[in-house]
Amino acid sequence: MITASLSIALALVTWTDVAVSPNRGDKSHSSIQRSLAGLDRPSDRTIETLKRFALDSKYRRDPSSVLETLAQQARAHPEPDLVYALAELSWIESRKTDRRHRGESNDRALDALSYAYDYLFAPELAIARQPSDPRYRLACDLYNGSLDHLVREAQSNGVKIEAGEDFSLKIRGKEQIFKIVLRNSPWSVDDIDQVYLASAFDVSGLPTLNYQYGLGVPLIAVRISDKNAEGVEAFYPREMAFPLTAFLVPASRLRDDGGGDLPRELSLELVDPLRTRTVGLPPMPIESDLTTPLAYMWSRAELNHYRWTGLLRPGPAAGRAGLRLIRPYEPGKIPVVMVHGLASSPLAWVAMVNDLLRDPRIQERYQFMLYLYPTGIPIPIAAAGLRETLGAAETTFRLEDGSPDPAFHRMILLGHSMGGLLSHAVASNSDEKFWELNTYVPFPQIKGPPEVLASLKRFMFFDAHPFVRRVVFLATPHRGSEMSRGVVGRISSNLISEPDHINELLARLVRDNSDAFPRRFRRLPTSIDTLDPDSPYLKALLAMRPGENVEFHSIIGSLRPEGKQNTTDGVVSYLSSHFDGAKSELVVQSDHGVQNNPFAIMEVHRILLEHVGIVPQTAAAPMGRTLE
């Protein structure tokens, strides 16, 4: 029986198994590895520079002396060829001494970083510098590889990367102080409890990586909060991971000889790549990895087990329900709340969030929030939980003067499968639709303890949240699923353990109003019961009045091009997913896990841009499938 119950749950959701695992621990990002791995001897262009100064033979015998000679020449007559050669040769010497003489390796790594930075930004080289030169990109990799080396060296020495703190490395026998600073971020210094190199982890389970090439070393910053948090903290997962990029501005080697006058303090900046996209003058893109921190965070949330306990034992699982932010709330950014489906969790949305954050326009205008709830509870109760959580968030995230954030009042809900039904309920006015399913006696005439009546009123009567302005349904079974009628569906429904307080609530109400309720009201339908095509709750939900100024969109999966009357995503038919009031509808070739489909993600992207009045260059709809 248990195996059968799990079968329907597996059929009703395409699970995203996102995992992050440590790699060997000495691996820089693959782009640096590819470009610098073979750089164990001077390149042809650098050999040409050595020959210009008759230093090619001497370099093989005495590289240190040659580097000093070139450095003197560069300070006297700066030119890109010389400065790049110094960066490349310093890197080569750093790698040669990496294992035998760690101190000298650090010296040369900082040299390589400094000369690479000069090559890219020094004003003395502005006229002669050519971004079309292949060495321009190599200089970026030399900078990144050298900074990666220094950060790894610091961490191997037990240094904890903490904003507002200092750390030191021996450079030429003296203590070089690095001050760690965090600028222009909604995160504070106190939010950073741990820092890891993003390149130290491998990600699996996501089809694409959101990686921006540029300058800097991508990091994973980790924040660990109090389990019993209240207020704003209540919306944070206990362990949050977010992207930062390490960026170091060195002392110019064209104006400093690197000796005793070298500044004893340099700033290692921790850059928030969602706020700061360029560094330096002329500006260059910051190197960033948005995928690995996102995957790290949600892979450690222990949600694989929760999706089953949330389905089969929703009572004990209810304590973890709630809205989860992936960044601190940012006033002025529109919330996009993602609501998962049956036997699922926020992990179902990671691929979509990862892809949507690829667009700076989305980064600048939206903030993503994921709703977690036990999917075995009856839909009216689950919808009440979402509705109340969003109401609490609206109050919590008001502006400093206590007024509502206008951006919050442009909220978008994305609901997959059963999550679409919850989202629909939040954007609708119940009137008497749910209550009349159980009795013709008006609610004010029902007798019972005040606390029982108050609880029942929460589930049965509600108004549309005025701040929800758009709802996107993804594979939502507005008219149920035939799977819920089968033997597996019935077994699954019977295995769901209802919270005791719900049974007690209904038992007391029936006792006090024996003539008002039929026997069937002694038990609210489980989530799977509600998915029956004849479910009165689904029919009542479809008949409810939508809130004012709310718009709906539908994205529907189809496994076979059989026409709209017959097509299905394997779980929900087109006829069930179709919503008459939708402003737009897109059918894509997909199974029930349509939220992971690239065309569906592109359509959500289009809708988000439409919501803020931006016309996308290319709409996804023509690349999907339109059925007649």
XYZ file of C-alpha atoms in Angstrom:
628
model
C 0.000 0.000 0.000
C 2.772 2.462 0.872
C 4.515 1.723 -2.415
C 1.293 2.441 -4.267
C 0.821 5.721 -2.447
C 4.294 6.849 -3.353
C 3.615 5.961 -6.968
C 0.905 8.573 -7.353
C 3.047 11.169 -5.621
C 5.881 10.452 -8.033
C 3.454 10.707 -10.928
C 2.144 14.050 -9.744
C 5.523 15.769 -9.593
C 8.764 15.823 -11.512
C 11.311 16.065 -8.734
C 14.355 18.293 -9.080
C 17.196 16.526 -7.289
C 19.670 19.360 -6.853
C 22.935 18.354 -5.218
C 26.201 20.093 -4.380
C 29.301 18.088 -3.562
C 32.844 19.192 -2.679
C 35.394 18.528 -5.398
C 39.095 17.864 -4.933
C 39.510 21.187 -3.196
C 42.264 22.534 -5.471
C 40.145 23.207 -8.542
C 39.780 26.719 -9.869
C 36.901 27.490 -12.193
C 37.080 25.468 -15.395
C 37.606 28.534 -17.601
C 40.759 29.434 -15.655
C 41.906 25.835 -15.737
C 41.508 25.653 -19.492
C 43.266 28.931 -20.234
C 46.063 28.709 -17.659
C 46.561 24.973 -17.177
C 49.081 24.775 -20.026
C 50.770 28.029 -19.086
C 53.898 26.478 -17.562
C 56.227 28.257 -19.963
C 56.157 31.671 -21.659
C 53.736 32.131 -24.525
C 54.973 33.091 -27.978
C 53.994 36.730 -27.457
C 55.875 36.882 -24.151
C 58.952 35.247 -25.716
C 58.853 37.988 -28.357
C 58.913 40.571 -25.561
C 61.863 38.809 -23.918
C 63.728 38.790 -27.209
C 63.154 42.541 -27.660
C 65.210 43.097 -24.536
C 67.651 40.239 -25.191
C 66.410 38.428 -22.104
C 65.098 35.164 -23.557
C 68.224 33.127 -22.828
C 68.798 34.717 -19.449
C 65.220 33.943 -18.400
C 65.937 30.211 -18.538
C 68.939 30.644 -16.221
C 67.774 33.383 -13.856
C 64.047 34.190 -14.065
C 64.062 36.365 -10.929
C 66.680 38.687 -12.336
C 64.806 38.936 -15.640
C 61.564 39.801 -13.857
C 63.302 42.615 -11.977
C 64.828 43.961 -15.188
C 61.448 43.940 -16.931
C 59.819 45.585 -13.902
C 62.315 48.438 -13.992
C 61.738 48.878 -17.715
C 57.950 48.882 -17.246
C 58.131 51.574 -14.565
C 60.323 53.708 -16.778
C 58.475 53.120 -20.039
C 55.084 51.441 -19.413
C 53.624 49.571 -22.356
C 51.078 46.724 -22.584
C 53.541 44.119 -23.932
C 55.874 44.567 -20.978
C 53.145 44.610 -18.345
C 51.406 41.544 -19.732
C 54.737 39.666 -19.920
C 55.371 40.475 -16.258
C 51.904 39.165 -15.297
C 52.364 35.953 -17.251
C 55.934 35.270 -16.102
C 55.015 36.001 -12.466
C 52.186 33.473 -12.741
C 54.515 30.842 -14.211
C 57.050 31.363 -11.433
C 54.286 31.203 -8.833
C 53.170 27.818 -10.133
C 56.737 26.516 -10.242
C 57.282 27.288 -6.577
C 53.750 26.485 -5.403
C 54.601 23.245 -3.598
C 58.274 23.736 -2.790
C 58.323 27.349 -1.557
C 54.841 28.515 -0.586
C 56.038 31.944 0.533
C 57.707 32.710 -2.778
C 54.660 31.360 -4.586
C 52.493 33.902 -2.757
C 54.936 36.673 -3.677
C 54.706 35.847 -7.342
C 50.934 35.353 -7.241
C 50.441 38.875 -5.878
C 52.858 40.140 -8.554
C 50.883 38.382 -11.277
C 47.619 39.815 -9.947
C 49.065 43.328 -9.724
C 50.539 43.338 -13.223
C 47.383 41.822 -14.691
C 45.361 44.563 -12.992
C 47.711 47.216 -14.387
C 47.429 45.706 -17.851
C 43.639 45.987 -17.663
C 43.204 49.332 -15.896
C 46.383 51.404 -15.642
C 45.751 54.847 -17.218
C 49.318 54.850 -18.558
C 48.347 52.018 -20.896
C 44.960 53.351 -21.970
C 46.031 54.528 -25.445
C 47.964 51.391 -26.377
C 45.721 48.827 -24.650
C 43.597 46.802 -27.083
C 40.639 44.810 -25.717
C 40.691 42.823 -28.985
C 44.131 41.457 -28.041
C 43.777 37.809 -26.900
C 46.042 38.684 -23.984
C 43.280 40.915 -22.638
C 41.153 37.897 -21.691
C 44.238 36.022 -20.503
C 45.066 38.955 -18.239
C 41.607 38.512 -16.652
C 42.352 34.841 -16.051
C 45.795 35.654 -14.640
C 44.173 38.106 -12.243
C 41.462 35.611 -11.247
C 43.825 32.672 -10.965
C 46.232 34.644 -8.782
C 43.460 35.908 -6.488
C 42.041 32.376 -6.275
C 45.523 31.197 -5.199
C 45.789 33.860 -2.481
C 42.306 33.168 -1.096
C 42.996 29.420 -1.006
C 46.328 30.038 0.674
C 44.693 32.197 3.318
C 42.021 29.589 4.014
C 44.592 26.777 4.140
C 46.339 28.805 6.873
C 43.137 28.833 8.905
C 42.038 32.341 7.921
C 38.289 32.875 8.175
C 37.052 35.305 5.522
C 34.891 37.745 7.497
C 33.729 41.176 6.374
C 35.100 43.929 8.581
C 38.059 41.790 9.623
C 41.704 41.653 8.519
C 43.924 38.780 7.566
C 47.566 38.669 6.576
C 49.876 36.698 4.328
C 53.644 36.710 4.235
C 54.705 38.641 1.143
C 58.443 39.001 0.649
C 58.969 38.125 4.262
C 56.658 40.841 5.596
C 53.064 40.766 6.759
C 50.776 41.983 3.988
C 47.490 43.039 5.582
C 44.244 42.451 3.693
C 41.172 44.215 5.040
C 37.894 42.535 4.068
C 35.082 44.931 3.153
C 31.486 44.429 2.030
C 29.873 47.196 -0.002
C 26.525 47.861 -1.696
C 24.591 44.810 -0.567
C 21.365 44.091 1.342
C 23.470 41.649 3.336
C 25.329 43.011 6.339
C 28.718 42.109 7.744
C 26.991 40.111 10.489
C 25.189 37.965 7.892
C 28.393 36.260 6.799
C 29.142 33.282 9.048
C 31.126 31.202 6.553
C 32.694 31.757 3.151
C 33.636 29.089 0.611
C 35.114 29.247 -2.850
C 32.316 28.437 -5.283
C 34.804 26.523 -7.414
C 35.313 24.085 -4.517
C 31.894 22.528 -5.256
C 30.317 20.663 -8.150
C 26.604 21.122 -8.879
C 24.340 18.397 -10.250
C 20.632 18.323 -11.019
C 20.404 21.662 -12.832
C 20.415 21.871 -16.641
C 22.277 25.199 -16.831
C 24.818 27.189 -14.845
C 24.328 30.905 -14.306
C 27.953 32.044 -14.581
C 29.132 35.495 -15.642
C 32.723 35.836 -16.872
C 34.759 38.835 -15.830
C 37.049 39.769 -12.938
C 37.014 38.331 -9.442
C 36.671 35.020 -7.646
C 33.089 33.765 -6.989
C 32.305 32.805 -3.420
C 29.527 31.160 -1.437
C 28.654 33.143 1.674
C 26.625 31.291 4.309
C 24.360 32.794 6.934
C 23.084 30.699 9.834
C 20.143 32.117 11.776
C 18.275 31.332 14.972
C 15.809 28.436 14.772
C 13.274 30.430 16.808
C 13.530 33.589 14.754
C 10.719 36.138 14.726
C 9.797 39.135 12.597
C 11.891 39.453 9.452
C 14.031 36.518 10.551
C 10.986 34.239 10.420
C 11.097 34.453 6.620
C 14.723 33.354 6.376
C 15.729 29.707 6.076
C 17.945 28.694 8.959
C 20.891 28.345 6.597
C 21.061 30.785 3.697
C 23.726 30.822 1.008
C 24.276 33.742 -1.319
C 26.761 34.764 -4.001
C 29.626 37.146 -3.437
C 32.712 37.810 -5.520
C 36.165 38.544 -4.095
C 37.868 41.488 -5.796
C 41.240 42.987 -4.882
C 42.600 46.361 -5.980
C 46.391 46.052 -5.655
C 49.010 48.761 -5.500
C 50.126 49.623 -9.028
C 53.499 48.111 -9.883
C 54.002 50.835 -12.470
C 54.134 53.467 -9.715
C 55.505 51.352 -6.858
C 58.591 49.156 -6.785
C 57.005 46.507 -4.552
C 59.635 47.011 -1.880
C 59.573 48.664 1.505
C 57.078 51.316 0.480
C 54.415 48.771 -0.451
C 51.227 49.645 1.506
C 50.802 47.326 4.435
C 47.038 47.182 3.933
C 45.014 46.224 0.862
C 41.236 45.873 0.640
C 39.720 42.578 -0.391
C 36.253 43.627 -1.486
C 33.312 41.229 -1.220
C 31.091 42.282 -4.107
C 27.388 41.415 -4.325
C 27.017 40.493 -8.029
C 23.271 41.140 -7.967
C 23.957 44.751 -7.005
C 27.340 45.478 -8.603
C 27.910 44.149 -12.098
C 31.096 45.947 -13.087
C 34.399 46.838 -11.448
C 37.270 49.115 -12.335
C 37.702 51.929 -14.852
C 37.143 51.326 -17.663
C 34.340 49.127 -16.226
C 34.594 45.387 -16.674
C 32.008 42.744 -15.750
C 32.379 41.150 -12.345
C 32.916 37.383 -12.450
C 29.984 35.737 -10.697
C 28.474 32.347 -10.005
C 24.797 32.565 -9.055
C 24.060 28.853 -9.455
C 26.379 27.216 -6.927
C 25.251 29.279 -3.899
C 21.590 28.737 -4.854
C 22.116 24.988 -5.231
C 24.196 24.844 -2.035
C 21.443 26.524 -0.039
C 18.535 24.390 -1.167
C 20.397 21.091 -1.339
C 21.146 21.455 2.382
C 17.567 22.248 3.359
C 16.667 18.552 3.865
C 13.576 18.868 1.711
C 13.749 15.453 0.063
C 12.355 13.856 3.235
C 9.958 16.731 3.925
C 8.035 16.283 0.695
C 6.952 12.812 1.868
C 6.204 13.727 5.466
C 4.378 16.811 4.171
C 2.164 14.549 2.057
C 1.582 11.577 4.345
C 1.910 13.194 7.791
C 0.983 16.843 7.215
C 0.229 17.572 10.867
C 3.792 17.133 12.211
C 5.200 18.777 9.060
C 3.094 21.929 9.401
C 5.633 23.545 11.727
C 8.089 24.100 8.881
C 5.551 25.720 6.568
C 6.118 29.294 5.539
C 7.520 31.793 3.079
C 11.256 31.549 2.475
C 13.371 34.378 1.093
C 16.622 33.746 -0.737
C 17.882 37.294 -0.065
C 16.995 39.987 2.458
C 13.800 41.792 1.547
C 14.585 44.697 -0.794
C 11.973 47.510 -0.871
C 11.172 48.541 -4.406
C 11.529 45.051 -5.858
C 8.401 43.107 -6.816
C 7.971 39.790 -4.987
C 7.589 36.668 -7.121
C 6.180 33.959 -4.845
C 6.606 30.378 -6.052
C 4.205 27.745 -4.709
C 5.097 24.090 -5.290
C 2.759 21.196 -5.959
C 1.832 17.861 -4.392
C 4.642 15.843 -2.779
C 7.088 18.573 -3.673
C 9.041 21.439 -2.127
C 10.768 24.688 -3.115
C 13.470 22.583 -4.783
C 11.077 22.283 -7.715
C 11.715 25.961 -8.521
C 15.508 26.114 -8.301
C 16.067 25.606 -12.047
C 13.609 28.381 -12.916
C 15.044 30.837 -10.374
C 18.531 30.050 -11.653
C 17.547 30.854 -15.242
C 15.438 33.932 -14.495
C 18.271 35.558 -12.535
C 20.348 35.440 -15.695
C 18.659 38.659 -16.865
C 19.845 41.878 -15.136
C 16.411 43.384 -15.782
C 14.885 40.647 -13.634
C 17.591 41.060 -10.984
C 16.914 44.785 -10.741
C 13.118 44.575 -10.518
C 12.186 41.312 -8.791
C 12.886 39.324 -5.655
C 12.025 35.639 -5.400
C 10.291 33.997 -2.463
C 9.480 30.298 -2.136
C 6.547 28.927 -0.177
C 6.875 25.617 1.674
C 3.845 23.738 2.982
C 2.727 20.178 3.787
C 0.866 19.024 0.704
C -1.332 16.410 2.394
C -3.563 18.922 4.153
C -6.935 19.842 2.630
C -6.696 22.548 -0.013
C -8.878 25.089 1.892
C -6.503 24.818 4.854
C -3.378 24.957 2.681
C -4.731 28.028 0.894
C -5.467 29.686 4.231
C -1.875 29.095 5.282
C -0.536 30.746 2.132
C -2.983 33.626 2.425
C -2.068 34.342 6.054
C 1.661 34.011 5.433
C 1.496 36.546 2.596
C -0.554 38.880 4.779
C 2.057 38.646 7.542
C 4.814 39.339 4.994
C 3.007 42.449 3.736
C 2.890 43.793 7.288
C 6.470 42.826 8.117
C 8.014 44.298 4.989
C 6.424 47.713 5.138
C 8.539 50.799 4.637
C 10.251 52.573 7.510
C 7.359 55.028 7.853
C 4.902 52.130 8.185
C 3.359 52.571 4.754
C 2.975 49.637 2.342
C 5.788 49.033 -0.129
C 4.248 49.802 -3.564
C 6.383 47.068 -5.117
C 4.956 44.479 -2.695
C 1.509 45.448 -3.970
C 2.485 44.275 -7.451
C 3.126 40.696 -6.328
C 3.167 37.789 -8.790
C 2.309 34.221 -7.766
C 3.656 31.228 -9.682
C 1.791 28.038 -8.818
C 2.742 24.592 -10.072
C 0.096 21.840 -10.037
C -1.681 21.956 -6.660
C 0.264 25.128 -5.874
C -1.698 26.769 -8.687
C -4.947 25.950 -6.885
C -3.645 27.587 -3.705
C -2.533 30.630 -5.692
C -5.953 30.853 -7.343
C -7.658 30.825 -3.950
C -5.415 33.637 -2.688
C -6.407 35.784 -5.699
C -10.157 35.047 -5.341
C -13.122 36.045 -3.200
C -14.778 33.061 -1.577
C -18.190 34.618 -0.926
C -20.266 31.617 0.227
C -18.866 29.157 -2.325
C -16.949 26.860 0.064
C -19.424 27.152 2.920
C -22.431 26.196 0.813
C -20.761 22.897 -0.082
C -21.442 21.744 3.472
C -24.689 23.347 4.581
C -27.438 25.774 3.632
C -27.477 27.214 7.137
C -25.850 30.670 7.118
C -22.576 30.741 8.980
C -23.712 33.326 11.591
C -26.390 30.857 12.707
C -23.943 28.052 13.404
C -23.396 27.305 17.086
C -20.063 26.376 18.555
C -17.097 27.503 20.639
C -15.723 30.822 19.365
C -12.279 29.363 18.715
C -13.788 26.562 16.600
C -15.920 28.959 14.564
C -12.961 31.294 14.082
C -10.826 28.440 12.747
C -13.527 27.298 10.363
C -14.092 30.848 9.147
C -10.389 31.078 8.229
C -10.758 28.149 5.851
C -14.144 28.899 4.354
C -14.325 32.680 3.984
C -11.716 34.942 2.481
C -11.155 37.925 0.225
C -8.605 38.184 -2.518
C -5.342 39.740 -1.383
C -5.278 43.144 -3.093
C -1.498 43.074 -3.438
C -1.554 39.986 -5.695
C -1.671 41.411 -9.201
C -0.803 38.453 -11.387
C -1.001 34.648 -11.115
C 0.755 32.197 -13.418
C -0.663 28.663 -13.434
C 1.747 25.896 -14.429
C 0.147 22.475 -15.069
C -2.623 23.386 -12.637
C -5.502 20.857 -12.388
C -8.399 23.307 -12.191
C -10.779 20.431 -12.981
C -8.846 17.684 -11.232
C -6.905 14.666 -12.406
C -8.208 11.259 -13.377
C -5.326 9.714 -11.435
C -6.986 10.658 -8.155
C -9.893 8.333 -9.003
C -7.832 5.191 -9.418
C -6.986 2.566 -6.823
C -3.615 4.201 -6.229
C -5.276 7.542 -5.595
C -7.715 6.065 -3.106
C -4.936 4.258 -1.250
C -2.843 7.402 -1.169
C -5.732 9.418 0.225
C -6.359 6.869 2.960
C -2.717 6.921 4.015
C -2.679 10.676 4.606
C -2.786 11.340 8.327
C -4.993 14.349 9.023
C -4.020 16.744 11.802
C -5.996 15.798 14.913
C -7.180 19.332 15.597
C -9.089 19.386 12.293
C -11.016 16.234 13.168
C -11.731 17.580 16.631
C -12.917 20.891 15.211
C -15.380 19.241 12.862
C -16.614 16.734 15.448
C -17.489 19.520 17.881
C -19.234 21.529 15.193
C -21.371 18.588 14.064
C -22.313 17.796 17.672
C -23.468 21.350 18.304
C -25.328 21.636 14.967
C -26.587 18.137 14.282
C -29.313 19.295 11.884
C -27.101 21.626 9.877
C -24.497 19.228 8.496
C -24.640 15.935 6.638
C -22.443 13.083 7.782
C -19.922 13.727 5.004
C -18.792 16.952 6.634
C -17.232 15.004 9.473
C -14.028 14.903 7.406
C -12.532 17.513 5.125
C -11.232 15.990 1.890
C -7.497 15.380 1.689
C -5.462 17.095 -1.000
C -5.713 14.001 -3.213
C -9.478 13.742 -2.628
C -9.803 17.344 -3.806
C -8.056 16.494 -7.084
C -10.952 14.263 -8.143
C -12.526 15.661 -11.344
C -15.892 15.726 -9.565
C -14.520 17.515 -6.502
C -17.041 20.151 -5.370
C -14.179 22.195 -3.933
C -12.551 22.559 -7.357
C -15.861 23.538 -8.908
C -16.449 26.075 -6.157
C -12.960 27.526 -6.616
C -13.500 27.931 -10.358
C -16.752 29.777 -9.671
C -15.211 32.304 -7.289
C -14.852 35.969 -8.196
C -11.280 36.991 -8.960
C -9.788 39.923 -7.118
C -9.751 43.348 -8.695
C -6.905 44.120 -11.101
C -5.501 40.587 -11.015
C -4.476 38.878 -14.253
C -4.017 35.172 -14.896
C -1.732 33.243 -17.252
C -1.544 29.522 -18.018
C 1.399 27.352 -19.014
C 0.348 23.809 -19.871
C 2.377 20.690 -20.622
C 1.584 18.300 -23.448
C 3.287 14.975 -24.111
C 1.734 14.370 -27.533
C 0.294 16.664 -30.221
C -3.207 15.189 -30.105
C -5.228 18.394 -30.113
C -6.526 20.264 -27.107
C -9.413 17.883 -26.448
C -7.109 14.914 -25.894
C -3.661 16.112 -24.916
C -2.236 15.665 -21.415
C 1.022 16.103 -19.528
C 0.655 12.546 -18.222
C -1.099 13.638 -15.043
C -3.300 16.620 -15.896
C -5.194 16.977 -19.156
C -5.337 20.163 -21.185
C -9.071 20.427 -20.486
C -8.329 20.475 -16.756
C -5.407 22.939 -17.006
C -7.219 25.373 -19.285
C -8.428 28.477 -17.451
C -11.101 30.551 -19.158
C -10.019 33.829 -17.599
C -6.353 33.585 -18.570
C -4.833 36.571 -20.334
C -2.397 34.231 -22.104
C -2.001 30.498 -22.519
C 1.057 28.603 -23.729
C 1.205 24.868 -24.357
C 4.713 23.384 -24.391
C 5.982 19.888 -25.020
C 6.518 18.684 -21.478
C 5.480 16.229 -18.820
C 3.869 17.385 -15.571
C 7.108 19.009 -14.406
C 6.486 21.915 -16.769
C 8.163 24.413 -14.406
C 11.522 22.979 -15.504
C 10.764 23.202 -19.217
C 12.956 25.823 -20.956
C 10.050 27.192 -23.015
C 7.929 27.489 -19.871
C 10.756 29.362 -18.145
C 11.046 31.664 -21.154
C 7.316 32.331 -20.975
C 7.547 33.201 -17.267
C 10.425 35.495 -18.187
C 8.212 37.163 -20.802
C 5.377 37.594 -18.314
C 7.708 39.183 -15.746
C 8.942 41.686 -18.304
C 5.377 42.394 -19.417
C 4.415 43.039 -15.809
C 6.895 45.919 -15.565
C 6.147 47.302 -19.024
C 9.241 45.974 -20.788
C 8.598 44.427 -24.196
C 10.919 41.416 -24.543
C 13.019 41.185 -27.666
C 11.866 37.613 -28.300
C 8.700 36.086 -26.894
C 8.774 32.412 -26.017
C 5.315 31.614 -27.318
C 6.223 30.982 -30.983
C 8.769 28.385 -29.876
C 6.268 26.524 -27.759
C 3.334 24.622 -29.169
C -0.056 26.046 -30.028
C -2.795 23.437 -30.237
C -6.017 23.879 -32.148
